[in-house]
XYZ file of C-alpha atoms in Angstrom:
213
model
C -20.483 -88.975 -29.022
C -22.118 -85.701 -29.752
C -22.345 -83.114 -26.957
C -26.015 -82.474 -26.088
C -27.599 -79.542 -24.448
C -29.282 -81.998 -22.139
C -25.817 -82.533 -20.491
C -26.560 -79.300 -18.677
C -30.310 -80.032 -18.238
C -29.934 -82.653 -15.646
C -27.548 -83.486 -12.775
C -24.879 -85.612 -14.345
C -24.905 -88.465 -11.916
C -22.350 -90.493 -13.981
C -19.780 -87.871 -12.977
C -17.758 -88.109 -9.633
C -19.891 -85.626 -7.750
C -22.771 -85.025 -10.045
C -22.774 -81.236 -9.859
C -23.667 -80.235 -13.318
C -26.081 -77.282 -12.960
C -29.580 -77.091 -14.543
C -30.403 -74.062 -16.611
C -32.924 -72.772 -13.931
C -29.861 -72.831 -11.550
C -27.834 -70.948 -14.171
C -30.645 -68.344 -14.575
C -30.268 -67.516 -10.855
C -26.729 -66.123 -11.373
C -27.718 -63.998 -14.495
C -28.365 -60.354 -13.258
C -30.500 -59.609 -16.322
C -32.364 -62.824 -16.032
C -31.311 -63.950 -19.553
C -32.471 -67.041 -21.417
C -28.872 -68.505 -21.162
C -29.833 -71.875 -22.618
C -30.937 -70.153 -25.884
C -28.065 -67.573 -25.823
C -25.280 -70.203 -25.427
C -26.690 -72.866 -27.638
C -24.306 -72.350 -30.500
C -21.458 -72.420 -28.143
C -22.422 -76.029 -27.169
C -21.932 -75.771 -23.393
C -20.946 -79.070 -21.753
C -18.989 -80.611 -18.891
C -15.393 -81.166 -20.128
C -15.621 -84.930 -19.616
C -18.406 -85.517 -22.087
C -18.717 -85.693 -25.843
C -16.679 -84.084 -28.564
C -16.526 -80.832 -30.495
C -16.728 -80.211 -34.220
C -13.818 -80.199 -36.592
C -11.400 -77.362 -35.772
C -12.773 -76.787 -32.285
C -11.853 -78.065 -28.837
C -13.559 -78.345 -25.499
C -12.319 -75.148 -23.757
C -12.562 -74.279 -20.081
C -13.664 -70.704 -20.685
C -12.565 -70.057 -17.060
C -9.056 -71.831 -17.294
C -8.729 -74.646 -14.773
C -5.207 -73.548 -14.071
C -6.533 -70.730 -11.935
C -8.226 -73.174 -9.499
C -5.796 -76.071 -9.479
C -2.172 -76.331 -8.559
C -1.821 -79.194 -11.044
C -4.267 -79.829 -13.785
C -6.844 -82.358 -12.907
C -4.836 -83.512 -9.796
C -4.707 -80.983 -6.944
C -7.359 -78.349 -6.720
C -6.921 -75.436 -4.268
C -8.659 -75.905 -0.923
C -10.804 -72.634 -1.419
C -12.310 -74.201 -4.517
C -12.674 -77.788 -3.211
C -14.671 -80.171 -5.425
C -13.880 -78.191 -8.706
C -12.814 -80.819 -11.180
C -11.354 -80.565 -14.667
C -13.848 -83.050 -16.051
C -16.985 -81.613 -14.348
C -16.179 -77.911 -15.001
C -18.306 -76.125 -17.742
C -16.807 -75.826 -21.115
C -17.722 -74.503 -24.592
C -16.662 -75.666 -28.029
C -14.233 -73.049 -29.314
C -12.399 -72.679 -32.523
C -8.868 -73.859 -31.734
C -7.122 -73.946 -35.076
C -6.480 -71.374 -37.781
C -7.904 -71.621 -41.296
C -6.300 -71.409 -44.569
C -6.725 -68.030 -46.092
C -6.081 -68.861 -49.796
C -5.741 -71.623 -52.234
C -7.715 -74.830 -52.645
C -7.875 -75.214 -48.902
C -9.294 -71.794 -48.216
C -11.671 -71.753 -45.252
C -10.383 -75.187 -44.052
C -8.503 -75.660 -40.793
C -4.808 -75.846 -40.649
C -2.927 -77.757 -37.883
C -1.685 -74.447 -36.281
C -3.290 -73.160 -33.104
C -1.402 -69.897 -32.752
C -3.727 -67.067 -33.702
C -6.966 -69.150 -33.390
C -9.776 -67.728 -31.288
C -8.934 -70.087 -28.485
C -5.377 -69.167 -28.487
C -6.070 -65.385 -28.568
C -8.654 -65.816 -25.734
C -6.155 -67.683 -23.547
C -3.380 -64.976 -24.231
C -5.730 -62.104 -23.478
C -6.897 -63.644 -20.269
C -3.384 -64.466 -19.119
C -2.290 -60.891 -19.937
C -5.083 -59.370 -17.946
C -4.071 -61.418 -14.874
C -0.402 -60.960 -15.475
C -1.010 -57.136 -15.625
C -2.483 -56.962 -12.151
C -0.243 -55.755 -9.238
C -1.718 -58.475 -6.920
C -3.252 -61.867 -6.980
C -6.806 -61.481 -8.334
C -9.924 -63.127 -6.862
C -11.674 -65.914 -8.663
C -14.494 -63.438 -9.438
C -12.157 -61.043 -11.161
C -10.619 -63.920 -13.169
C -14.099 -65.124 -14.276
C -14.833 -61.723 -15.709
C -11.506 -61.457 -17.309
C -11.751 -64.870 -19.009
C -15.428 -64.422 -20.163
C -14.520 -60.994 -21.581
C -11.722 -62.795 -23.386
C -13.943 -65.211 -24.856
C -16.510 -62.745 -26.191
C -13.883 -60.432 -27.678
C -12.169 -63.123 -29.685
C -14.935 -65.711 -30.612
C -16.071 -64.998 -34.249
C -19.541 -65.887 -33.119
C -19.900 -62.699 -31.166
C -16.740 -60.532 -31.296
C -18.379 -58.093 -33.659
C -21.661 -57.684 -31.919
C -21.478 -55.613 -28.689
C -25.057 -56.572 -27.563
C -24.317 -60.336 -28.080
C -20.926 -59.981 -26.476
C -22.653 -58.579 -23.295
C -25.213 -61.366 -23.151
C -22.857 -64.196 -23.894
C -20.531 -62.934 -21.326
C -23.089 -62.690 -18.653
C -24.357 -66.115 -19.387
C -20.827 -67.668 -19.311
C -20.307 -66.001 -16.061
C -23.587 -67.293 -14.721
C -22.892 -70.777 -15.991
C -19.531 -70.997 -14.308
C -20.940 -69.476 -11.011
C -23.742 -71.966 -11.034
C -21.355 -74.951 -11.313
C -18.975 -73.477 -8.581
C -22.066 -72.995 -6.341
C -22.964 -76.853 -6.554
C -19.325 -77.808 -6.245
C -18.365 -75.848 -3.105
C -21.519 -76.870 -1.386
C -20.693 -80.585 -1.720
C -18.193 -79.935 1.060
C -19.900 -77.290 3.039
C -23.624 -76.501 2.424
C -23.173 -73.075 4.013
C -20.564 -72.196 1.420
C -21.468 -70.532 -2.006
C -20.106 -69.552 -5.347
C -20.454 -65.808 -4.155
C -18.050 -66.612 -1.301
C -15.622 -68.688 -3.465
C -15.525 -65.614 -5.940
C -14.049 -63.556 -3.278
C -11.054 -66.075 -2.703
C -7.775 -65.526 -4.495
C -7.001 -67.750 -7.311
C -4.740 -70.887 -6.759
C -1.549 -69.174 -7.829
C 0.015 -65.861 -6.941
C 0.904 -63.435 -9.815
C 4.689 -63.617 -10.216
C 6.591 -60.257 -9.904
C 8.995 -61.567 -12.460
C 7.365 -60.821 -15.748
C 9.041 -63.714 -17.580
C 7.157 -66.141 -15.320
C 3.407 -66.404 -15.127
C 2.897 -67.876 -11.641
C 4.535 -68.636 -8.408
C 2.777 -71.180 -6.227
C 0.643 -69.682 -3.400
């Protein structure tokens, strides 16, 4: 099935907790009050559990789920309760490299190393690994969204577009988290969750990414 923008236009009641944000809800988290539906259209935002992406692309958690879960899709850290791998917002991101010469020039290879998706993940991990202490979710959201816009060919060479896409990605994730955490506690919010440390502590051993919190 094709991923549709309407996946974010209604509450996805077919999902476990039906917490897909609407675009008006996303707009509340955009400081510049941007038209995020329009700005993110070419990135095909969707919940991870729905649809498929074009050739050479994969459904990418632009804020990597490993920062909120002890085990992918199994155990979410209590401070981010009701975050789920399948419901979390994703974009379609180029995940395979392209042939640079010959008859297949421009077509996708079967290699991921060096692709925009791969470079984004490496940059985000490096930013977190470079910290002296475990970052908050809010800091990680900014690190990861920055990594997306600086590596995705749809915006990496356009500073204005980088800023707008980055802000809208942050807003989209925060709108999702706001609905997720309020499922457990209506008094909770994404802003509160953003101040919590991520699910794993930064490991002082540079050869290892994480130690369990």
